[in-house]
């Protein structure tokens, strides 16, 4: 009863776990876990940092400007909005 | 969170977003397939919503439209589930993945025609499967009701064509580092076919069939629907805010713990069933371990938003995605507690479970998909959403609707469970105890459906808008999309 009723689930659980383990090993060997702070920025390009965000406070805006340079006005509907 | 200087944080190489040119080329490559996927997703969303409302009405008006076999509860409720899971949610996620992966790997989408064909084949499978369910052909396993010989193979072929094209795009990537969203999305495209083939295999029977059924059902939620939605959350929150996620380390911890622990969760659906106790107990332990990925997302998303919640007023994308992220935390915590035997005794076989599943599949997955589409669609059709008013209507209708739905069914589901547990209480009283919740469910469901029709109409307006109007900018200054108080008048 113990194994006949659950063999499929055990084997598939091992398969999925094994795949995850293999992917983890590959990621480790390929350096996917190094320099993580820089990795976190891959989705943002220079323009993303420079866009003026209307919801940011004066302090936040000044911080952004100090870090990235003069801010630029966003294009129409930059954040998926509408008018 | 303080800003990091541009020159220190972003080296002009792999770690740069790649610039607008790469984004535009990536967007152009996936434009047609993503638009087809989104359009068909909306069709299934409307159909699924109507089936859902009809099923809900029948719970308190059992004679409502009961004359025809194809309109009976067992068929329309099943048609609802399959329409929203494999039609709406899956196609919306496929559209989102098709748009995000080329952007994230700096490579144009490979074989877009194959992807388009795959999307159509997937939809033919859905028409056969869901049409078959309405005609009475049902495989009899929850989440796997579509015919395994005529419908499911088409989903495997269609989904396979899409997945292979995405894997080919990934293989040809021009970046070495894979952002966490890529891990979530591509993981889902590897896990789901294995699970779907396993679940639909015809040789399971008896107890083993029940075990495989819930192994599939729960993993379809966690390793397919949740995985792509989480990938979208990790893309859209930092993208809209213009700053990296609070802790990238935590986001990766969340992904890998989901990858290692989630697959074992499903057996907690069979607490009290005739399965080996160790299996159910292992599943309960794995369910509790989900606290790691859940808290990693909760901390990450909250800390990324701290000091910037005002952005929710401006960006419908952020509003839907952040609410979806909150719902993920809520539904996962609910799920962990429900996996405990003591809690399951009360909630199992009650309407509480329906509320729980809607927090997950609607408030989490669907909200994230709405948010994603609000961001992606203008970039696909190169045109802004025509109406802030319609966005507001959509948002408030679905939010109020799901709030009524979930609160009603949760409270009256627990009352139903307590009545069921008491041997002194006749069964009939457990039914009457849940009746107010069923009315609230229908009310919430109707509001949600109305919101979906608003969204569909808005999408239609956007895509069909004449080119001459498209060329005109809609507004020159950024103003909030959600208004409060005096701003409402100003906006209208």
XYZ file of C-alpha atoms in Angstrom, chain B:
492
model
C 15.808 53.157 0.046
C 18.558 55.458 -1.144
C 19.587 55.637 -4.777
C 22.823 54.167 -6.009
C 24.922 56.262 -8.370
C 24.439 55.282 -11.975
C 28.106 54.750 -12.771
C 28.691 52.499 -9.780
C 25.526 50.441 -9.980
C 25.224 49.983 -13.703
C 28.264 48.954 -15.641
C 27.769 49.463 -19.381
C 27.671 45.768 -20.160
C 25.656 42.777 -19.236
C 24.157 44.501 -16.243
C 22.740 47.378 -18.208
C 19.147 47.018 -19.312
C 20.465 47.139 -22.833
C 18.977 50.426 -23.884
C 15.830 51.403 -25.689
C 16.912 49.955 -29.046
C 17.151 46.427 -27.729
C 13.818 46.793 -25.937
C 12.096 48.050 -29.074
C 13.482 45.230 -31.213
C 12.466 42.672 -28.607
C 8.964 44.179 -28.355
C 8.549 44.186 -32.134
C 9.488 40.516 -32.377
C 6.807 39.407 -29.930
C 4.139 41.957 -30.837
C 1.856 39.786 -32.973
C 1.940 36.570 -30.931
C 1.532 38.456 -27.654
C -1.430 40.404 -29.023
C -3.095 37.212 -30.265
C -2.559 35.568 -26.874
C -3.975 38.559 -24.985
C -6.988 38.879 -27.319
C -7.930 35.234 -26.959
C -7.300 35.396 -23.209
C -9.906 38.147 -22.933
C -12.456 36.094 -24.884
C -11.967 33.211 -22.437
C -12.115 35.630 -19.514
C -15.590 36.790 -20.572
C -16.866 33.289 -21.261
C -15.361 31.968 -18.024
C -16.920 34.812 -16.040
C -20.382 34.075 -17.455
C -20.045 30.373 -16.677
C -18.894 31.276 -13.164
C -21.868 33.561 -12.529
C -24.279 30.968 -13.836
C -22.785 28.296 -11.582
C -22.965 30.654 -8.631
C -26.668 31.484 -9.242
C -27.484 27.799 -9.288
C -26.153 27.344 -5.758
C -28.966 29.469 -4.303
C -31.485 29.176 -7.184
C -31.090 25.496 -8.047
C -33.889 25.567 -10.650
C -32.394 28.476 -12.574
C -31.861 27.366 -16.219
C -31.950 23.738 -15.199
C -33.939 22.527 -18.206
C -30.968 21.924 -20.497
C -28.259 19.402 -19.670
C -25.425 21.649 -20.851
C -26.499 24.367 -18.423
C -26.480 22.176 -15.318
C -24.184 23.062 -12.432
C -21.717 20.222 -12.924
C -20.998 21.335 -16.479
C -20.990 25.131 -16.234
C -18.876 25.151 -13.066
C -16.321 22.901 -14.783
C -16.454 24.996 -17.955
C -15.794 28.064 -15.760
C -12.708 26.546 -14.155
C -11.194 25.355 -17.439
C -12.007 28.616 -19.250
C -10.342 30.801 -16.645
C -7.356 28.555 -15.890
C -6.372 27.302 -19.359
C -8.060 30.069 -21.364
C -7.754 33.381 -19.558
C -4.890 32.931 -17.074
C -2.680 30.651 -19.146
C -3.021 32.693 -22.333
C -2.481 35.986 -20.497
C 0.630 34.477 -18.919
C 1.811 33.162 -22.276
C 1.365 36.658 -23.776
C 3.266 38.185 -20.850
C 6.053 35.602 -21.126
C 6.340 36.135 -24.889
C 6.800 39.853 -24.297
C 9.084 39.645 -21.257
C 11.567 36.936 -22.215
C 12.909 38.637 -25.393
C 13.294 41.866 -23.390
C 15.053 40.144 -20.540
C 17.501 38.132 -22.637
C 18.124 40.919 -25.185
C 17.152 38.683 -28.045
C 14.297 38.823 -30.517
C 11.655 36.126 -30.127
C 12.604 33.033 -32.092
C 10.083 31.449 -34.483
C 7.178 33.853 -33.908
C 5.064 32.094 -36.569
C 5.479 28.806 -34.734
C 4.386 30.541 -31.543
C 1.302 31.965 -33.252
C 0.399 28.528 -34.590
C 0.924 27.110 -31.105
C -1.456 29.654 -29.584
C -4.162 28.790 -32.122
C -3.689 25.045 -31.595
C -3.947 25.580 -27.818
C -7.243 27.405 -28.392
C -8.647 24.705 -30.679
C -7.884 22.289 -27.842
C -9.759 24.536 -25.429
C -12.814 24.777 -27.704
C -12.928 20.982 -28.045
C -12.238 20.413 -24.343
C -14.617 22.965 -22.877
C -17.250 22.362 -25.556
C -16.964 18.678 -24.693
C -17.434 19.398 -20.987
C -20.647 21.313 -21.741
C -21.837 18.368 -23.854
C -21.133 15.980 -20.988
C -17.681 14.602 -21.887
C -15.654 14.920 -18.710
C -12.567 12.969 -17.635
C -13.747 13.167 -14.033
C -10.566 14.524 -12.432
C -10.492 18.009 -10.960
C -8.482 20.470 -13.090
C -8.114 17.696 -15.700
C -11.687 17.487 -16.952
C -10.979 18.165 -20.629
C -10.901 15.095 -22.841
C -7.483 13.469 -22.675
C -7.642 12.043 -26.200
C -9.097 14.906 -28.254
C -8.427 18.122 -26.335
C -5.368 17.673 -24.127
C -2.982 16.566 -26.917
C -3.683 19.855 -28.689
C -2.760 21.769 -25.545
C 0.449 19.736 -25.282
C 1.353 20.380 -28.933
C 0.380 24.066 -28.866
C 2.009 24.741 -25.510
C 5.072 22.765 -26.619
C 5.487 24.942 -29.721
C 5.353 28.078 -27.583
C 7.689 26.662 -24.942
C 10.264 25.471 -27.492
C 10.332 28.907 -29.146
C 10.888 30.542 -25.755
C 13.654 28.058 -24.921
C 15.267 28.769 -28.311
C 15.097 32.494 -27.543
C 16.696 31.843 -24.171
C 19.410 29.688 -25.746
C 20.261 32.501 -28.171
C 20.348 35.120 -25.393
C 22.784 37.989 -25.512
C 23.166 38.265 -21.747
C 24.932 35.808 -19.506
C 23.059 36.595 -16.313
C 19.450 35.508 -16.027
C 17.209 37.894 -14.112
C 14.991 36.242 -11.490
C 11.889 36.688 -13.711
C 13.556 34.552 -16.387
C 14.062 31.774 -13.846
C 10.408 31.880 -12.793
C 9.000 32.015 -16.326
C 11.268 29.468 -17.951
C 10.947 27.209 -14.912
C 7.186 27.259 -15.417
C 7.566 26.316 -19.078
C 9.677 23.284 -18.092
C 7.605 22.163 -15.090
C 4.124 22.495 -16.555
C 4.426 20.093 -19.533
C 5.799 17.380 -17.225
C 2.922 17.872 -14.801
C 0.256 18.067 -17.509
C 1.460 14.883 -19.209
C 1.660 13.059 -15.876
C -1.786 14.205 -14.779
C -3.426 13.224 -18.051
C -1.778 9.827 -18.408
C -4.600 7.281 -18.735
C -3.194 4.487 -16.609
C -3.737 5.803 -13.059
C -6.580 4.330 -11.050
C -7.983 4.301 -7.534
C -5.947 5.919 -4.773
C -2.992 6.514 -7.071
C -5.239 8.470 -9.422
C -6.326 10.737 -6.566
C -2.717 11.276 -5.530
C -1.577 12.107 -9.063
C -4.638 14.321 -9.540
C -3.750 16.577 -6.619
C -0.047 16.388 -7.330
C -0.969 17.911 -10.693
C -3.670 20.289 -9.450
C -1.629 21.922 -6.739
C 1.525 22.113 -8.815
C -0.383 23.644 -11.719
C -1.142 26.476 -9.310
C 2.315 26.807 -7.815
C 4.660 25.869 -10.628
C 2.671 27.297 -13.538
C 0.191 30.021 -12.572
C 2.118 31.373 -9.575
C 5.557 31.032 -11.123
C 4.862 33.229 -14.151
C 2.894 35.704 -12.044
C 5.806 36.003 -9.598
C 8.149 36.536 -12.529
C 5.919 39.388 -13.683
C 5.850 40.936 -10.186
C 9.650 40.960 -10.036
C 9.730 42.735 -13.385
C 6.987 45.326 -13.114
C 7.487 46.655 -9.576
C 11.121 47.745 -10.110
C 10.440 48.778 -13.687
C 7.662 51.193 -12.781
C 9.421 52.485 -9.656
C 12.693 52.993 -11.540
C 14.834 51.255 -8.970
C 15.971 47.673 -8.394
C 14.023 45.355 -6.160
C 14.817 45.791 -2.441
C 16.803 42.551 -2.115
C 17.765 40.567 -5.156
C 19.262 37.910 -2.874
C 15.844 37.328 -1.314
C 14.170 37.095 -4.704
C 16.528 34.274 -5.724
C 16.074 32.557 -2.372
C 12.331 32.685 -3.038
C 12.685 31.119 -6.473
C 14.942 28.265 -5.441
C 12.934 27.359 -2.347
C 9.800 27.313 -4.506
C 11.600 25.080 -6.990
C 12.763 22.634 -4.306
C 9.796 22.497 -1.927
C 6.640 23.304 -3.854
C 6.278 20.047 -5.789
C 5.621 18.150 -2.553
C 2.645 20.303 -1.486
C -0.299 18.745 -3.286
C -1.080 15.830 -0.961
C -2.414 18.166 1.729
C -5.617 18.224 -0.352
C -6.098 14.585 0.620
C -5.908 14.904 4.403
C -8.149 12.190 5.793
C -8.013 10.289 2.510
C -6.770 6.708 2.043
C -3.173 7.690 1.290
C -0.087 6.660 3.267
C 0.167 8.990 6.258
C 3.808 9.800 5.524
C 2.820 11.242 2.165
C 0.273 13.629 3.610
C 2.597 14.560 6.487
C 5.489 15.222 4.100
C 3.170 17.453 2.133
C 2.137 19.353 5.263
C 5.796 19.925 6.163
C 6.555 21.115 2.610
C 3.523 23.401 2.749
C 4.819 25.030 5.921
C 8.272 25.391 4.316
C 6.609 27.629 1.739
C 6.903 30.342 4.367
C 10.413 30.972 2.959
C 9.495 31.969 -0.619
C 6.341 33.706 0.603
C 8.108 35.870 3.151
C 10.910 36.615 0.723
C 8.387 38.067 -1.725
C 6.399 39.831 0.989
C 9.491 41.525 2.437
C 10.862 42.333 -0.993
C 7.734 43.872 -2.419
C 6.838 45.791 0.710
C 10.325 47.206 1.219
C 10.515 48.150 -2.459
C 7.249 50.062 -2.132
C 7.940 51.779 1.195
C 7.786 55.531 0.704
C 6.380 55.108 -2.796
C 2.840 53.853 -2.261
C 1.656 57.080 -3.909
C 2.712 55.480 -7.191
C -0.379 53.270 -6.959
C -2.479 56.327 -7.832
C -0.604 56.869 -11.071
C 0.089 53.431 -12.405
C -2.685 50.897 -12.943
C 0.074 48.382 -13.582
C 1.548 48.903 -10.159
C -1.859 48.996 -8.482
C -2.910 45.613 -9.845
C 0.524 44.029 -9.452
C 1.055 45.211 -5.867
C -2.413 44.050 -4.826
C -1.640 40.750 -6.546
C 1.609 40.452 -4.599
C -0.209 41.123 -1.328
C -2.773 38.478 -2.286
C 0.051 35.991 -2.940
C 1.270 36.455 0.608
C -2.272 36.164 1.965
C -3.254 33.075 0.001
C 0.021 31.334 0.757
C -0.328 31.932 4.491
C -3.935 30.716 4.263
C -2.709 27.648 2.368
C -0.081 26.848 4.987
C -2.611 26.930 7.800
C -5.188 25.002 5.802
C -2.602 22.292 5.256
C -2.610 21.642 9.003
C -4.955 18.808 9.942
C -6.679 20.803 12.691
C -7.650 23.608 10.318
C -8.440 21.322 7.420
C -11.025 19.506 9.572
C -13.108 22.691 9.583
C -12.476 24.149 6.136
C -12.326 21.069 3.925
C -15.467 20.450 1.843
C -16.799 23.942 2.573
C -17.197 27.171 0.606
C -14.131 28.470 2.472
C -12.006 26.519 -0.008
C -13.687 28.311 -2.918
C -12.866 31.684 -1.333
C -9.274 30.566 -0.769
C -8.822 29.447 -4.366
C -10.224 32.764 -5.639
C -7.764 34.743 -3.520
C -5.060 32.770 -5.310
C -6.357 32.502 -8.841
C -8.134 35.808 -9.037
C -6.784 38.339 -6.553
C -3.220 37.129 -7.099
C -2.869 35.659 -10.615
C -5.552 37.611 -12.471
C -4.647 40.921 -10.837
C -0.993 40.464 -11.779
C -2.069 39.645 -15.325
C -4.315 42.730 -15.514
C -1.387 44.840 -14.294
C 0.948 43.248 -16.803
C -1.471 43.893 -19.648
C -1.902 47.531 -18.639
C 1.844 47.923 -19.070
C 2.385 45.721 -22.114
C -0.612 46.537 -24.324
C 0.333 50.203 -25.007
C 3.776 48.998 -26.026
C 2.303 46.398 -28.364
C -0.146 48.686 -30.151
C 2.096 51.751 -29.722
C -0.782 53.702 -28.357
C -1.947 54.786 -24.910
C -5.030 53.401 -23.192
C -7.915 55.591 -24.368
C -9.680 56.161 -21.047
C -8.551 56.591 -17.455
C -12.228 56.414 -16.477
C -12.563 52.887 -17.869
C -9.417 51.799 -16.031
C -10.936 53.108 -12.807
C -14.225 51.331 -13.476
C -12.414 48.087 -14.196
C -10.275 48.362 -11.078
C -13.010 49.217 -8.619
C -15.576 46.761 -10.013
C -13.224 43.793 -9.797
C -11.730 44.846 -6.460
C -15.089 45.401 -4.742
C -16.465 42.286 -6.419
C -13.684 39.990 -5.230
C -13.739 41.539 -1.746
C -17.461 40.754 -1.369
C -16.926 37.308 -2.851
C -14.012 36.329 -0.609
C -15.271 37.831 2.651
C -18.729 36.307 2.196
C -17.570 32.814 1.360
C -14.806 32.820 3.984
C -17.094 33.716 6.895
C -20.024 31.554 5.885
C -17.701 28.742 4.797
C -16.297 28.531 8.328
C -19.839 28.554 9.766
C -20.726 25.766 7.340
C -17.654 23.786 8.435
C -18.434 24.170 12.118
C -22.024 23.038 11.504
C -20.762 20.017 9.546
C -18.454 19.009 12.402
C -21.150 19.083 15.075
C -22.939 15.690 15.213
C -25.873 17.313 17.027
C -26.556 19.648 14.093
C -28.565 18.240 11.178
C -26.838 18.458 7.768
C -29.501 20.797 6.440
C -28.406 23.465 8.909
C -24.888 23.485 7.436
C -26.484 24.302 4.084
C -28.620 27.126 5.427
C -25.620 28.438 7.397
C -23.756 28.986 4.141
C -26.664 30.488 2.173
C -25.884 34.213 2.845
C -22.362 33.562 1.632
C -23.713 32.123 -1.606
C -25.770 35.278 -2.281
C -22.680 37.386 -1.592
C -20.727 35.149 -3.953
C -23.203 35.857 -6.757
C -23.187 39.590 -6.048
C -19.394 39.681 -6.068
C -19.288 37.520 -9.181
C -21.630 39.812 -11.117
C -19.495 42.861 -10.206
C -16.350 41.039 -11.296
C -17.957 40.066 -14.607
C -19.050 43.665 -15.169
C -15.445 44.738 -14.572
C -14.263 42.199 -17.123
C -16.653 43.542 -19.765
C -15.367 47.062 -19.086
C -11.783 45.816 -19.491
C -12.635 43.913 -22.688
C -14.423 46.946 -24.148
C -11.449 49.141 -23.278
C -9.002 46.728 -24.920
C -11.230 46.611 -28.001
C -11.378 50.413 -28.120
C -7.631 50.605 -27.799
C -6.826 48.121 -30.539
C -9.501 49.370 -32.928
C -8.768 53.086 -32.487
C -8.243 54.705 -35.915
C -4.656 55.364 -36.892
C -5.245 59.116 -37.176
C -6.194 59.240 -33.494
C -3.337 56.967 -32.553
C -0.875 59.481 -33.927
C -2.037 62.090 -31.445
C -0.586 62.103 -27.975
C -3.312 61.685 -25.389
C -1.839 63.851 -22.739
C 1.348 65.713 -22.186
C 1.631 65.673 -18.465
C 1.449 62.773 -16.113
C -1.537 62.835 -13.845
C -2.869 60.263 -11.422
C -5.133 57.600 -12.864
C -6.837 56.952 -9.538
C -8.137 60.145 -8.011
C -9.402 60.989 -4.602
C -11.658 63.727 -3.313
C -11.492 66.968 -5.255
C -9.242 65.409 -7.829
C -12.166 63.402 -9.168
C -13.869 66.528 -10.424
C -10.646 67.880 -11.799
C -10.107 64.661 -13.693
C -13.568 64.415 -15.150
